[in-house]
Structures are given as structure tokens and as C-alpha cells.
């Protein structure tokens, strides 16, 4: 027999410790050559037994052998994730400075994380029994339904349960089963056949679309940015590119920002393709999610559509990655493993040597910059597909208006005219609730959250004051707690108030509110879509939920009630987001054959950036904002990371970050160009009773920043922090 090898498995375990753990192989590993990275095991960890993932096998360990414990048991007969995925997650964990073990386990579906077996890929099919095969059709002369079912199974060998039950009733199926004419069987899923890829004929492409299809080649890694106005036919290009990949026997991964809001996208993919397609959305049970994941992993599913975390779906034959609405902030995870799914997607494409297509009507400044330095290639779609036209902008100067709770007279006139033409209106306001402030007219008292530096929002539906940052709720006071006056005024407008005001002005028109509150009721969104689709004149009022991906063909007027908040925010990304939001919202209108108008209410009609956006469009706007970023030395010209700390006392958070800054200054090589800002309070200093501070680290180059963080974090881990202090690192942060 072969000589004994002292093998050690390096194992990822979900733990905040920034390390992997070594184990000896133990009695369960009788056949070590079969042990491979990517397999799950159970190991003793402290006094518990936990699920771990083998990351590497080594001959030795830095830990003395007698201190190592053996693996308890092996859970898989083959790796659940392949070396490429393993390497991608490890890369991501290092780049975003997050514990590798935790990142790796988070990349698995929760069922697998808990040690459950990979779901079996089997399906139920129906077929004829011998008796069913022998029976003559005449036997059913008076039972046409029975006859049809028998015919169906005679024409098709085995029909999937879902397909058969959509055509015939369950009682009928049961009846024929009882008569021993048909039977069901569990069979292994077969790999998709590549001959029938499509269910419908693709559209003939327009000239610009064709040009793009020619430019994008499937020859190794390249990142393409399709910059195309809303409705210009980007999705059609994704569909046809995916088709191209499928013909070559490759799988496709499509990332989209939010699935629940875009049933149309889902529908278009499933109407186009005959091949198995999985959609990873938050509505799936753990079991369904694990199954969908397993089908992608085994190659049974050829198209995977999902939100952020779908980037971690293993795909053995990956041929193409698409990231739709690449500018969307939801691609960046805001807690824990703070990765950007878009950036990881680019890294994944590079590692797997496949093309990646980013698409947006309002590309992020990062992506535009990457095109500028020729890292990505930008492709344009300037015209809307079909006969649709782009919307025209008009500014409503709020300084000269008499106000109706945030809606100007001219705006109301425009809404009236639109409704009279039997068309639909979309009113956008990024503030939910009834009023963003409740104040005392007598003494100026304002209702504020006890635990946050924030005002409470009055919600009429629930009749509650709600904090939008910690979700604290309380009944509104009847008199001012400060001066006992009864003159409490709800000032400003949120979506609830706009809905009410619009309903009062247009009592015979249906006003539909779409925000996080109204869409809680299941089926509500469905009914909104149905109303909109029916084409009857109506008014949609809502938050950014309305800005995402919908096709509202009958909407010809879009109103942006408040463009000012984006112009006034101290967050350097706010202006970019405002430009994207305004352009996206305006893009919802006039997608049919009707021309659209977009009204922008503002108190700063002369603001140069706003003017540029409205007069010359998003591209010119983005160009200008990028220039600003360059002058101010901000991303993408500068690499940023923040160390955040929060504690129940401000001083503790600040002290920790002062320590972090001193350490970092010691570690940063004096020659490198690294700047520190802070410690400073976060934009919202107090939230949910905790004080939040941050230290910003700016560097000219990614590698300098990474190098510093790699050395800084171990030293921060040695800091004896009080229990009530939490800290984290955010690389390429989006929020401050
Ligand atoms: P985007 O993804 O850029 O918003 P879509 O691909 O959804 O654009 O296209 C917008 C509308 O135009 C859709 O209804 C789509 O079916 C239609 N469309 C796209 N490409 C074509 C084409 N080549 N010919 C006709 N209609 C098209
Ligand atoms: Zn008062
Ligand atoms: Zn609060």
C-alpha cells in the first residue's frame, strides 16, 4: 500500500475570525485521495460541531500536530463548489476585507450551509402503463377528456407533472391512474438538449442593435458597457447574446437589481427560451433555492437570473454574464460581506475568461471611467426601439408657485390635461409616509426619534410616527410635549400625502400608490400592473420602486415632485444618484407610441448640474460630474475604504478610530500617497441609539490601499475593544 501521507485539510468555517482552520483527516477519511477542495465536512469547533468547507489540502500545518483535531465526517462525495468559484469567493473576501470562512459559507445556499445534502435532481413524469398502451382510442368515445390525455401520453413518451397538470385536471389524472392506464415515475433530470433553444422567434434587430451584436464577440474575457436609453432594446440584445451562447452549449448568468419589481423581465426570458431557466428570488423557500442552485451547478439549468447573491451560483459551462441596470446601488451589499456584485461579476468573467455585458440607461461613473481608460468598451443605443420617442424635460420653478402640499399649480394643470387625453401619469417622490415632519406651530418643537439623529415621519395609514432609520413607532402626540399647544402641523409631503392631495384634485381618477408600505399586501403590485395595463387613465404615485425597469406604455407624463434633495446632500454620490434617478423615472414615460413629458419640480431651477442634465442629457451630466470627481480627488480617480465604528458612547467609537488612524499612519509606507480623513461622525451620527463614526482612507492605487488594509486589520483585531463597540471595514463604500 502507499506510504502514509500526513494530510491536513484547511477548512472554512462561518466565524468572525479572519482565518481558516486546519484539521487532520481522521478515521472518516479512509480514502484521502478522494477528498477535494469544495467538499463539505463536519468538524469539532470549540464545544460545537459545525459545517465547514475544505479550501485546500496540505501536507503540513503551522499548528503543532497534537493540537489539531480530526474531521468528524465528510458530507459530500464530490465538491459542491468548483475551484473557480472557491477562488472567486476567496478573492472577494480578501478584496472586501471580510473573513474568508464566513464569505465562503455565505456563498452556499442556506440548506447546504446547514449540512443538508445537495438536492437530488429528479422530476415526476407521467407515462402510459402497458394497459394504457394497449387500450384502443374507441374505448373513450364518450369520454373525450380521458381520450385526450391518453393521446397526449401516446404522442409524448413522458410528460412532466407540471405540464400535464396544466392541461388536464388532477381528478382526471387520478381516475386514469386508478384504472391502471397511466402512472407517474420519478426520473433523473436530463441535461437540456441544445437543439430546441427558443420558444419564439427573436425580433429582427434594428441597425444599432445589430451593430452591437457584431461588436460583442465571444472570444475570452472582455467587458462591454451597453449605454442605451430606457426602452432602446438592451434586453433584446441580452436575449440574443444568451441565445448565441446557448448554441455553443454555454450557460448564462443574468444579474438584475430587484426581481419582485420586474415581472416583465422574468416573463420575457421564459417566453423566449425553451431551455431550463432558474430564477433566484427572495420568494423561494430554502429548499427551492438549493434546488435551483443545484440545477445550475450540474448544468441542468442553462440560464440563471437572479439578484446580487446569484453571482455566487456555480455554473460549469458559463459562457456569458449580463449585469442589467449596472448602476443600481442594490448590487452593493451594505452589511457583513460588503461586496459589489457588479464588480465581482467583472472579476468572475475575467477569471472564467468569458465576456460580460453591463447595461444601463444611466451608467455608473465607475463604469464610464473604465470605458474612458479603455478597460471596458462602451456601445451606444441612442434611439428607442420601435416607434417610441424619448421624453421631453420641463422645469417647474417652485419658487414662483402657490403650493398644494408639494404639487405646483402648473403641475396639476399638466396632470389634468394628460388625464383628459385618457393617458396615464406617474408621480415620483422618494419619501414614503404622509409627512416627513411633525412640528409645533407655537414653539417650533419637532418630533424626533429618541434613538437616531432623525425626524419622525407621520404615517396616516397606521396613524403612527415612524422612524425610517430604526423603525421605532409611536402614536402621534395630541398636544405639543414641549408647550402643550394643540397646533401640531404635519409639514412636507410623503407619498401618502401626495396620494391624498391628488385624489382630492382628481376624485374620479384612480390614484395608485406604490411604495414599501402599500406593496406589503400580497397581490397589490399585480393589481397595479393590471390597472396600468388596462390603459384607463390613472395616476401612479410612488418612490423609486417605480423607477425600476417597468414598461408603462400608457404613461405620458412623469412628475418629479422634489429634485432638490439630491442637489443638497453632503454625500458625494448623491448628485450621481439624482441624475440616474431622474433619468430613469423620466424613462418610464412614453414607451409606447405616445410622446412623453417629464416635469421636474425644484427650488433651484438654475442649478448648473441640474440644467446640464435636463438640457443635454445624462451623458453630458455624467461627464461633468466625473470632472468634478477628478478635481476633488474622489472615486473613481481615488480608491477609498472606510473603517466604521459604532458604540453606545460616541467617545468609544472615536477613540477606536483614532487608534486605527495612528496604526494606519505607522503602517502606510511614507512614500505612498495615502490620505486619512477623520475620525468623523457618519452622515447620521446616531442611529438606533448607537453613535457611528468613520475613518476614511484614500489612496491613489488599489494595491496601496489593499496593502495597507491587509496590515492594518490584524492590528485592529488585537485592539482590546469594549464589548459594546463594533467595527467593520468597507472597501469602495457607497454610504458615509
Ligand atoms: P431596454 O432593455 O433597453 O429597456 P427593451 O429590450 O426592453 O429595452 O426594449 C423596449 C421595447 O422595445 C420592448 O417592448 C421590446 O420588445 C421592443 N424591442 C426591442 N428591440 C426591438 C426590435 N429590434 N424591434 C422591435 N421591437 C423591439
Ligand atoms: Zn410647542
Ligand atoms: Zn430611529
PDB file of C-alpha atoms in Angstrom, residues 216-476:
ATOM      1  CA  UNK A 216     -19.604  41.756 -28.990  1.00  0.00           C
ATOM      2  CA  UNK A 217     -17.580  38.664 -29.661  1.00  0.00           C
ATOM      3  CA  UNK A 218     -17.413  35.512 -27.633  1.00  0.00           C
ATOM      4  CA  UNK A 219     -13.672  35.286 -27.532  1.00  0.00           C
ATOM      5  CA  UNK A 220     -12.471  35.267 -23.992  1.00  0.00           C
ATOM      6  CA  UNK A 221     -12.906  37.990 -21.430  1.00  0.00           C
ATOM      7  CA  UNK A 222     -13.987  41.464 -22.310  1.00  0.00           C
ATOM      8  CA  UNK A 223     -16.268  43.893 -20.536  1.00  0.00           C
ATOM      9  CA  UNK A 224     -18.848  45.718 -22.666  1.00  0.00           C
ATOM     10  CA  UNK A 225     -21.000  48.529 -21.411  1.00  0.00           C
ATOM     11  CA  UNK A 226     -24.233  48.971 -23.322  1.00  0.00           C
ATOM     12  CA  UNK A 227     -25.274  52.533 -22.731  1.00  0.00           C
ATOM     13  CA  UNK A 228     -28.794  52.713 -24.019  1.00  0.00           C
ATOM     14  CA  UNK A 229     -31.750  54.835 -23.038  1.00  0.00           C
ATOM     15  CA  UNK A 230     -34.663  53.101 -21.388  1.00  0.00           C
ATOM     16  CA  UNK A 231     -36.587  51.181 -23.969  1.00  0.00           C
ATOM     17  CA  UNK A 232     -33.808  51.205 -26.536  1.00  0.00           C
ATOM     18  CA  UNK A 233     -33.688  47.436 -26.757  1.00  0.00           C
ATOM     19  CA  UNK A 234     -30.938  46.383 -24.354  1.00  0.00           C
ATOM     20  CA  UNK A 235     -32.901  43.429 -23.062  1.00  0.00           C
ATOM     21  CA  UNK A 236     -33.427  42.226 -26.625  1.00  0.00           C
ATOM     22  CA  UNK A 237     -29.659  42.241 -27.044  1.00  0.00           C
ATOM     23  CA  UNK A 238     -29.141  40.277 -23.839  1.00  0.00           C
ATOM     24  CA  UNK A 239     -31.639  37.712 -25.089  1.00  0.00           C
ATOM     25  CA  UNK A 240     -29.921  37.304 -28.425  1.00  0.00           C
ATOM     26  CA  UNK A 241     -26.442  37.159 -26.879  1.00  0.00           C
ATOM     27  CA  UNK A 242     -27.610  34.491 -24.471  1.00  0.00           C
ATOM     28  CA  UNK A 243     -29.057  32.579 -27.410  1.00  0.00           C
ATOM     29  CA  UNK A 244     -25.681  32.750 -29.103  1.00  0.00           C
ATOM     30  CA  UNK A 245     -24.032  31.336 -26.005  1.00  0.00           C
ATOM     31  CA  UNK A 246     -26.639  28.607 -25.668  1.00  0.00           C
ATOM     32  CA  UNK A 247     -25.982  27.492 -29.241  1.00  0.00           C
ATOM     33  CA  UNK A 248     -22.370  26.995 -28.250  1.00  0.00           C
ATOM     34  CA  UNK A 249     -23.520  24.887 -25.315  1.00  0.00           C
ATOM     35  CA  UNK A 250     -22.770  27.534 -22.698  1.00  0.00           C
ATOM     36  CA  UNK A 251     -24.709  28.779 -19.692  1.00  0.00           C
ATOM     37  CA  UNK A 252     -25.604  32.391 -18.995  1.00  0.00           C
ATOM     38  CA  UNK A 253     -25.803  34.331 -15.755  1.00  0.00           C
ATOM     39  CA  UNK A 254     -28.039  37.398 -15.667  1.00  0.00           C
ATOM     40  CA  UNK A 255     -27.981  39.735 -12.697  1.00  0.00           C
ATOM     41  CA  UNK A 256     -30.851  42.147 -12.175  1.00  0.00           C
ATOM     42  CA  UNK A 257     -31.361  44.573  -9.299  1.00  0.00           C
ATOM     43  CA  UNK A 258     -34.736  43.557  -7.949  1.00  0.00           C
ATOM     44  CA  UNK A 259     -36.865  40.711  -9.170  1.00  0.00           C
ATOM     45  CA  UNK A 260     -40.161  41.289  -7.413  1.00  0.00           C
ATOM     46  CA  UNK A 261     -40.486  44.620  -9.180  1.00  0.00           C
ATOM     47  CA  UNK A 262     -39.759  43.379 -12.656  1.00  0.00           C
ATOM     48  CA  UNK A 263     -42.090  40.529 -13.510  1.00  0.00           C
ATOM     49  CA  UNK A 264     -41.856  41.593 -17.168  1.00  0.00           C
ATOM     50  CA  UNK A 265     -38.173  40.783 -17.422  1.00  0.00           C
ATOM     51  CA  UNK A 266     -38.799  37.359 -15.993  1.00  0.00           C
ATOM     52  CA  UNK A 267     -41.653  36.801 -18.374  1.00  0.00           C
ATOM     53  CA  UNK A 268     -39.636  37.828 -21.406  1.00  0.00           C
ATOM     54  CA  UNK A 269     -36.899  35.348 -20.636  1.00  0.00           C
ATOM     55  CA  UNK A 270     -39.271  32.464 -20.094  1.00  0.00           C
ATOM     56  CA  UNK A 271     -41.282  33.325 -23.194  1.00  0.00           C
ATOM     57  CA  UNK A 272     -38.155  33.421 -25.312  1.00  0.00           C
ATOM     58  CA  UNK A 273     -36.290  30.322 -24.205  1.00  0.00           C
ATOM     59  CA  UNK A 274     -37.262  26.668 -24.255  1.00  0.00           C
ATOM     60  CA  UNK A 275     -34.201  25.681 -22.233  1.00  0.00           C
ATOM     61  CA  UNK A 276     -34.447  25.272 -18.468  1.00  0.00           C
ATOM     62  CA  UNK A 277     -34.053  28.559 -16.676  1.00  0.00           C
ATOM     63  CA  UNK A 278     -33.873  29.231 -12.973  1.00  0.00           C
ATOM     64  CA  UNK A 279     -34.838  32.425 -11.250  1.00  0.00           C
ATOM     65  CA  UNK A 280     -33.296  33.040  -7.861  1.00  0.00           C
ATOM     66  CA  UNK A 281     -35.516  35.427  -5.945  1.00  0.00           C
ATOM     67  CA  UNK A 282     -36.255  36.108  -2.318  1.00  0.00           C
ATOM     68  CA  UNK A 283     -39.624  34.377  -2.525  1.00  0.00           C
ATOM     69  CA  UNK A 284     -38.028  30.934  -2.863  1.00  0.00           C
ATOM     70  CA  UNK A 285     -38.032  28.549   0.078  1.00  0.00           C
ATOM     71  CA  UNK A 286     -34.643  27.296   1.253  1.00  0.00           C
ATOM     72  CA  UNK A 287     -35.376  24.025  -0.480  1.00  0.00           C
ATOM     73  CA  UNK A 288     -36.352  25.619  -3.786  1.00  0.00           C
ATOM     74  CA  UNK A 289     -33.303  27.834  -3.677  1.00  0.00           C
ATOM     75  CA  UNK A 290     -30.988  24.901  -3.031  1.00  0.00           C
ATOM     76  CA  UNK A 291     -32.593  23.006  -5.883  1.00  0.00           C
ATOM     77  CA  UNK A 292     -32.289  25.881  -8.322  1.00  0.00           C
ATOM     78  CA  UNK A 293     -28.662  26.299  -7.286  1.00  0.00           C
ATOM     79  CA  UNK A 294     -28.017  22.579  -7.718  1.00  0.00           C
ATOM     80  CA  UNK A 295     -29.572  22.620 -11.188  1.00  0.00           C
ATOM     81  CA  UNK A 296     -27.293  25.451 -12.244  1.00  0.00           C
ATOM     82  CA  UNK A 297     -24.299  23.702 -10.700  1.00  0.00           C
ATOM     83  CA  UNK A 298     -24.963  20.472 -12.555  1.00  0.00           C
ATOM     84  CA  UNK A 299     -25.638  22.187 -15.857  1.00  0.00           C
ATOM     85  CA  UNK A 300     -29.323  21.216 -15.896  1.00  0.00           C
ATOM     86  CA  UNK A 301     -30.341  24.835 -15.853  1.00  0.00           C
ATOM     87  CA  UNK A 302     -28.744  26.853 -18.596  1.00  0.00           C
ATOM     88  CA  UNK A 303     -29.883  30.345 -17.711  1.00  0.00           C
ATOM     89  CA  UNK A 304     -29.706  31.743 -14.212  1.00  0.00           C
ATOM     90  CA  UNK A 305     -31.434  35.023 -13.438  1.00  0.00           C
ATOM     91  CA  UNK A 306     -31.021  36.483 -10.011  1.00  0.00           C
ATOM     92  CA  UNK A 307     -30.242  39.409  -7.771  1.00  0.00           C
ATOM     93  CA  UNK A 308     -26.938  40.253  -6.075  1.00  0.00           C
ATOM     94  CA  UNK A 309     -26.198  36.928  -4.407  1.00  0.00           C
ATOM     95  CA  UNK A 310     -26.768  34.993  -7.648  1.00  0.00           C
ATOM     96  CA  UNK A 311     -23.203  35.978  -8.543  1.00  0.00           C
ATOM     97  CA  UNK A 312     -22.176  33.004  -6.381  1.00  0.00           C
ATOM     98  CA  UNK A 313     -24.100  30.419  -8.426  1.00  0.00           C
ATOM     99  CA  UNK A 314     -21.725  27.764  -9.719  1.00  0.00           C
ATOM    100  CA  UNK A 315     -22.024  27.322 -13.494  1.00  0.00           C
ATOM    101  CA  UNK A 316     -19.762  24.686 -15.027  1.00  0.00           C
ATOM    102  CA  UNK A 317     -20.247  25.929 -18.601  1.00  0.00           C
ATOM    103  CA  UNK A 318     -20.501  29.638 -18.037  1.00  0.00           C
ATOM    104  CA  UNK A 319     -20.333  31.481 -21.348  1.00  0.00           C
ATOM    105  CA  UNK A 320     -21.700  34.958 -20.657  1.00  0.00           C
ATOM    106  CA  UNK A 321     -22.538  37.270 -17.775  1.00  0.00           C
ATOM    107  CA  UNK A 322     -25.065  40.091 -18.081  1.00  0.00           C
ATOM    108  CA  UNK A 323     -25.494  42.760 -15.408  1.00  0.00           C
ATOM    109  CA  UNK A 324     -28.621  44.772 -16.128  1.00  0.00           C
ATOM    110  CA  UNK A 325     -29.023  48.271 -14.631  1.00  0.00           C
ATOM    111  CA  UNK A 326     -25.376  48.061 -13.631  1.00  0.00           C
ATOM    112  CA  UNK A 327     -25.535  51.435 -11.853  1.00  0.00           C
ATOM    113  CA  UNK A 328     -28.077  50.181  -9.322  1.00  0.00           C
ATOM    114  CA  UNK A 329     -26.980  50.571  -5.705  1.00  0.00           C
ATOM    115  CA  UNK A 330     -28.587  47.285  -4.726  1.00  0.00           C
ATOM    116  CA  UNK A 331     -25.632  45.435  -6.250  1.00  0.00           C
ATOM    117  CA  UNK A 332     -23.553  46.567  -3.320  1.00  0.00           C
ATOM    118  CA  UNK A 333     -24.212  44.656  -0.125  1.00  0.00           C
ATOM    119  CA  UNK A 334     -24.454  47.121   2.741  1.00  0.00           C
ATOM    120  CA  UNK A 335     -23.583  44.919   5.686  1.00  0.00           C
ATOM    121  CA  UNK A 336     -21.497  41.878   6.520  1.00  0.00           C
ATOM    122  CA  UNK A 337     -19.701  40.822   3.343  1.00  0.00           C
ATOM    123  CA  UNK A 338     -19.839  44.231   1.639  1.00  0.00           C
ATOM    124  CA  UNK A 339     -19.217  43.110  -1.914  1.00  0.00           C
ATOM    125  CA  UNK A 340     -20.344  44.713  -5.123  1.00  0.00           C
ATOM    126  CA  UNK A 341     -21.970  42.007  -7.247  1.00  0.00           C
ATOM    127  CA  UNK A 342     -21.268  44.030 -10.382  1.00  0.00           C
ATOM    128  CA  UNK A 343     -17.580  44.302  -9.652  1.00  0.00           C
ATOM    129  CA  UNK A 344     -17.377  40.652  -8.612  1.00  0.00           C
ATOM    130  CA  UNK A 345     -19.154  39.774 -11.860  1.00  0.00           C
ATOM    131  CA  UNK A 346     -16.439  41.514 -13.844  1.00  0.00           C
ATOM    132  CA  UNK A 347     -13.814  39.671 -11.822  1.00  0.00           C
ATOM    133  CA  UNK A 348     -15.640  36.382 -12.342  1.00  0.00           C
ATOM    134  CA  UNK A 349     -15.851  36.913 -16.095  1.00  0.00           C
ATOM    135  CA  UNK A 350     -12.160  37.668 -16.153  1.00  0.00           C
ATOM    136  CA  UNK A 351     -11.264  34.558 -14.183  1.00  0.00           C
ATOM    137  CA  UNK A 352     -13.529  32.346 -16.270  1.00  0.00           C
ATOM    138  CA  UNK A 353     -12.415  34.074 -19.441  1.00  0.00           C
ATOM    139  CA  UNK A 354     -15.894  34.889 -20.713  1.00  0.00           C
ATOM    140  CA  UNK A 355     -17.456  38.129 -21.972  1.00  0.00           C
ATOM    141  CA  UNK A 356     -19.518  40.274 -19.647  1.00  0.00           C
ATOM    142  CA  UNK A 357     -22.127  42.814 -20.675  1.00  0.00           C
ATOM    143  CA  UNK A 358     -23.114  45.644 -18.362  1.00  0.00           C
ATOM    144  CA  UNK A 359     -26.212  47.539 -19.367  1.00  0.00           C
ATOM    145  CA  UNK A 360     -27.791  50.782 -18.243  1.00  0.00           C
ATOM    146  CA  UNK A 361     -29.521  53.915 -19.418  1.00  0.00           C
ATOM    147  CA  UNK A 362     -27.552  55.746 -16.753  1.00  0.00           C
ATOM    148  CA  UNK A 363     -24.181  54.019 -16.339  1.00  0.00           C
ATOM    149  CA  UNK A 364     -22.314  54.453 -13.096  1.00  0.00           C
ATOM    150  CA  UNK A 365     -19.439  56.913 -13.116  1.00  0.00           C
ATOM    151  CA  UNK A 366     -17.107  53.996 -12.333  1.00  0.00           C
ATOM    152  CA  UNK A 367     -18.118  52.152 -15.483  1.00  0.00           C
ATOM    153  CA  UNK A 368     -17.966  55.273 -17.640  1.00  0.00           C
ATOM    154  CA  UNK A 369     -14.499  55.911 -16.298  1.00  0.00           C
ATOM    155  CA  UNK A 370     -13.484  52.336 -17.097  1.00  0.00           C
ATOM    156  CA  UNK A 371     -14.620  52.962 -20.668  1.00  0.00           C
ATOM    157  CA  UNK A 372     -12.665  56.181 -20.767  1.00  0.00           C
ATOM    158  CA  UNK A 373      -9.450  54.414 -19.833  1.00  0.00           C
ATOM    159  CA  UNK A 374     -10.380  51.658 -22.302  1.00  0.00           C
ATOM    160  CA  UNK A 375     -10.693  48.934 -19.753  1.00  0.00           C
ATOM    161  CA  UNK A 376     -14.311  48.432 -20.866  1.00  0.00           C
ATOM    162  CA  UNK A 377     -15.818  49.128 -24.274  1.00  0.00           C
ATOM    163  CA  UNK A 378     -18.841  51.367 -24.474  1.00  0.00           C
ATOM    164  CA  UNK A 379     -21.569  50.638 -27.005  1.00  0.00           C
ATOM    165  CA  UNK A 380     -24.443  53.016 -27.589  1.00  0.00           C
ATOM    166  CA  UNK A 381     -28.117  52.652 -28.264  1.00  0.00           C
ATOM    167  CA  UNK A 382     -29.399  56.150 -28.804  1.00  0.00           C
ATOM    168  CA  UNK A 383     -32.873  55.594 -30.155  1.00  0.00           C
ATOM    169  CA  UNK A 384     -35.813  53.860 -28.623  1.00  0.00           C
ATOM    170  CA  UNK A 385     -36.796  50.595 -30.234  1.00  0.00           C
ATOM    171  CA  UNK A 386     -39.939  50.613 -32.342  1.00  0.00           C
ATOM    172  CA  UNK A 387     -41.812  53.850 -32.686  1.00  0.00           C
ATOM    173  CA  UNK A 388     -41.376  55.129 -29.135  1.00  0.00           C
ATOM    174  CA  UNK A 389     -39.865  58.550 -28.514  1.00  0.00           C
ATOM    175  CA  UNK A 390     -37.811  59.954 -25.671  1.00  0.00           C
ATOM    176  CA  UNK A 391     -39.431  62.188 -23.108  1.00  0.00           C
ATOM    177  CA  UNK A 392     -39.051  65.948 -23.094  1.00  0.00           C
ATOM    178  CA  UNK A 393     -37.980  67.657 -19.851  1.00  0.00           C
ATOM    179  CA  UNK A 394     -39.523  70.766 -18.374  1.00  0.00           C
ATOM    180  CA  UNK A 395     -38.542  72.532 -15.156  1.00  0.00           C
ATOM    181  CA  UNK A 396     -41.209  73.758 -12.759  1.00  0.00           C
ATOM    182  CA  UNK A 397     -39.809  76.638 -10.723  1.00  0.00           C
ATOM    183  CA  UNK A 398     -41.246  76.064  -7.281  1.00  0.00           C
ATOM    184  CA  UNK A 399     -40.268  79.490  -6.031  1.00  0.00           C
ATOM    185  CA  UNK A 400     -42.997  81.099  -8.066  1.00  0.00           C
ATOM    186  CA  UNK A 401     -45.755  78.659  -7.227  1.00  0.00           C
ATOM    187  CA  UNK A 402     -48.570  78.504  -4.783  1.00  0.00           C
ATOM    188  CA  UNK A 403     -48.204  75.116  -3.213  1.00  0.00           C
ATOM    189  CA  UNK A 404     -50.661  72.317  -2.787  1.00  0.00           C
ATOM    190  CA  UNK A 405     -48.687  70.223  -0.367  1.00  0.00           C
ATOM    191  CA  UNK A 406     -45.747  69.980  -2.691  1.00  0.00           C
ATOM    192  CA  UNK A 407     -47.578  69.987  -6.012  1.00  0.00           C
ATOM    193  CA  UNK A 408     -47.425  73.162  -8.120  1.00  0.00           C
ATOM    194  CA  UNK A 409     -50.438  74.581  -9.992  1.00  0.00           C
ATOM    195  CA  UNK A 410     -48.696  74.123 -13.343  1.00  0.00           C
ATOM    196  CA  UNK A 411     -48.057  70.511 -12.444  1.00  0.00           C
ATOM    197  CA  UNK A 412     -51.710  69.974 -11.581  1.00  0.00           C
ATOM    198  CA  UNK A 413     -52.674  71.547 -14.913  1.00  0.00           C
ATOM    199  CA  UNK A 414     -50.381  69.218 -16.803  1.00  0.00           C
ATOM    200  CA  UNK A 415     -51.800  66.219 -14.941  1.00  0.00           C
ATOM    201  CA  UNK A 416     -55.334  67.342 -15.761  1.00  0.00           C
ATOM    202  CA  UNK A 417     -54.553  67.723 -19.455  1.00  0.00           C
ATOM    203  CA  UNK A 418     -52.959  64.297 -19.566  1.00  0.00           C
ATOM    204  CA  UNK A 419     -55.890  62.613 -17.862  1.00  0.00           C
ATOM    205  CA  UNK A 420     -58.307  64.387 -20.192  1.00  0.00           C
ATOM    206  CA  UNK A 421     -56.447  62.815 -23.083  1.00  0.00           C
ATOM    207  CA  UNK A 422     -57.111  59.452 -21.423  1.00  0.00           C
ATOM    208  CA  UNK A 423     -53.462  58.940 -20.696  1.00  0.00           C
ATOM    209  CA  UNK A 424     -51.641  57.932 -17.532  1.00  0.00           C
ATOM    210  CA  UNK A 425     -49.472  59.895 -15.105  1.00  0.00           C
ATOM    211  CA  UNK A 426     -46.561  58.834 -12.928  1.00  0.00           C
ATOM    212  CA  UNK A 427     -45.714  60.988  -9.910  1.00  0.00           C
ATOM    213  CA  UNK A 428     -42.405  60.323  -8.251  1.00  0.00           C
ATOM    214  CA  UNK A 429     -41.404  61.218  -4.705  1.00  0.00           C
ATOM    215  CA  UNK A 430     -38.674  59.420  -2.850  1.00  0.00           C
ATOM    216  CA  UNK A 431     -40.231  59.791   0.578  1.00  0.00           C
ATOM    217  CA  UNK A 432     -42.802  57.444   1.973  1.00  0.00           C
ATOM    218  CA  UNK A 433     -45.331  58.205   4.669  1.00  0.00           C
ATOM    219  CA  UNK A 434     -47.653  61.168   4.988  1.00  0.00           C
ATOM    220  CA  UNK A 435     -45.345  63.956   6.162  1.00  0.00           C
ATOM    221  CA  UNK A 436     -41.642  63.947   6.913  1.00  0.00           C
ATOM    222  CA  UNK A 437     -42.027  66.191   9.956  1.00  0.00           C
ATOM    223  CA  UNK A 438     -44.499  66.928  12.694  1.00  0.00           C
ATOM    224  CA  UNK A 439     -43.889  70.302  14.265  1.00  0.00           C
ATOM    225  CA  UNK A 440     -45.416  72.624  16.797  1.00  0.00           C
ATOM    226  CA  UNK A 441     -46.605  75.873  15.309  1.00  0.00           C
ATOM    227  CA  UNK A 442     -46.432  77.586  18.696  1.00  0.00           C
ATOM    228  CA  UNK A 443     -42.930  76.752  19.880  1.00  0.00           C
ATOM    229  CA  UNK A 444     -41.137  75.054  16.992  1.00  0.00           C
ATOM    230  CA  UNK A 445     -40.806  71.640  18.640  1.00  0.00           C
ATOM    231  CA  UNK A 446     -40.205  68.862  16.100  1.00  0.00           C
ATOM    232  CA  UNK A 447     -40.929  65.172  16.627  1.00  0.00           C
ATOM    233  CA  UNK A 448     -37.582  63.417  16.594  1.00  0.00           C
ATOM    234  CA  UNK A 449     -36.504  59.851  17.069  1.00  0.00           C
ATOM    235  CA  UNK A 450     -35.246  59.109  20.546  1.00  0.00           C
ATOM    236  CA  UNK A 451     -32.500  56.890  19.190  1.00  0.00           C
ATOM    237  CA  UNK A 452     -31.489  58.462  15.875  1.00  0.00           C
ATOM    238  CA  UNK A 453     -30.488  61.861  14.588  1.00  0.00           C
ATOM    239  CA  UNK A 454     -33.622  61.963  12.526  1.00  0.00           C
ATOM    240  CA  UNK A 455     -37.099  63.351  12.396  1.00  0.00           C
ATOM    241  CA  UNK A 456     -40.049  61.058  12.672  1.00  0.00           C
ATOM    242  CA  UNK A 457     -42.291  60.600   9.681  1.00  0.00           C
ATOM    243  CA  UNK A 458     -46.016  60.761  10.157  1.00  0.00           C
ATOM    244  CA  UNK A 459     -47.803  57.798   8.594  1.00  0.00           C
ATOM    245  CA  UNK A 460     -51.514  58.261   8.194  1.00  0.00           C
ATOM    246  CA  UNK A 461     -52.396  54.698   7.247  1.00  0.00           C
ATOM    247  CA  UNK A 462     -51.117  53.353  10.534  1.00  0.00           C
ATOM    248  CA  UNK A 463     -51.590  56.657  12.328  1.00  0.00           C
ATOM    249  CA  UNK A 464     -48.105  56.428  13.764  1.00  0.00           C
ATOM    250  CA  UNK A 465     -44.911  58.421  13.942  1.00  0.00           C
ATOM    251  CA  UNK A 466     -42.277  56.193  12.391  1.00  0.00           C
ATOM    252  CA  UNK A 467     -38.509  56.445  12.308  1.00  0.00           C
ATOM    253  CA  UNK A 468     -37.306  55.413   8.856  1.00  0.00           C
ATOM    254  CA  UNK A 469     -33.893  54.536  10.232  1.00  0.00           C
ATOM    255  CA  UNK A 470     -34.585  52.305  13.227  1.00  0.00           C
ATOM    256  CA  UNK A 471     -38.295  51.648  12.657  1.00  0.00           C
ATOM    257  CA  UNK A 472     -39.287  52.952  16.097  1.00  0.00           C
ATOM    258  CA  UNK A 473     -43.012  53.728  16.163  1.00  0.00           C
ATOM    259  CA  UNK A 474     -45.229  55.709  18.466  1.00  0.00           C
ATOM    260  CA  UNK A 475     -48.699  57.252  18.373  1.00  0.00           C
ATOM    261  CA  UNK A 476     -48.553  60.938  17.441  1.00  0.00           C
TER     262      UNK A 476
END
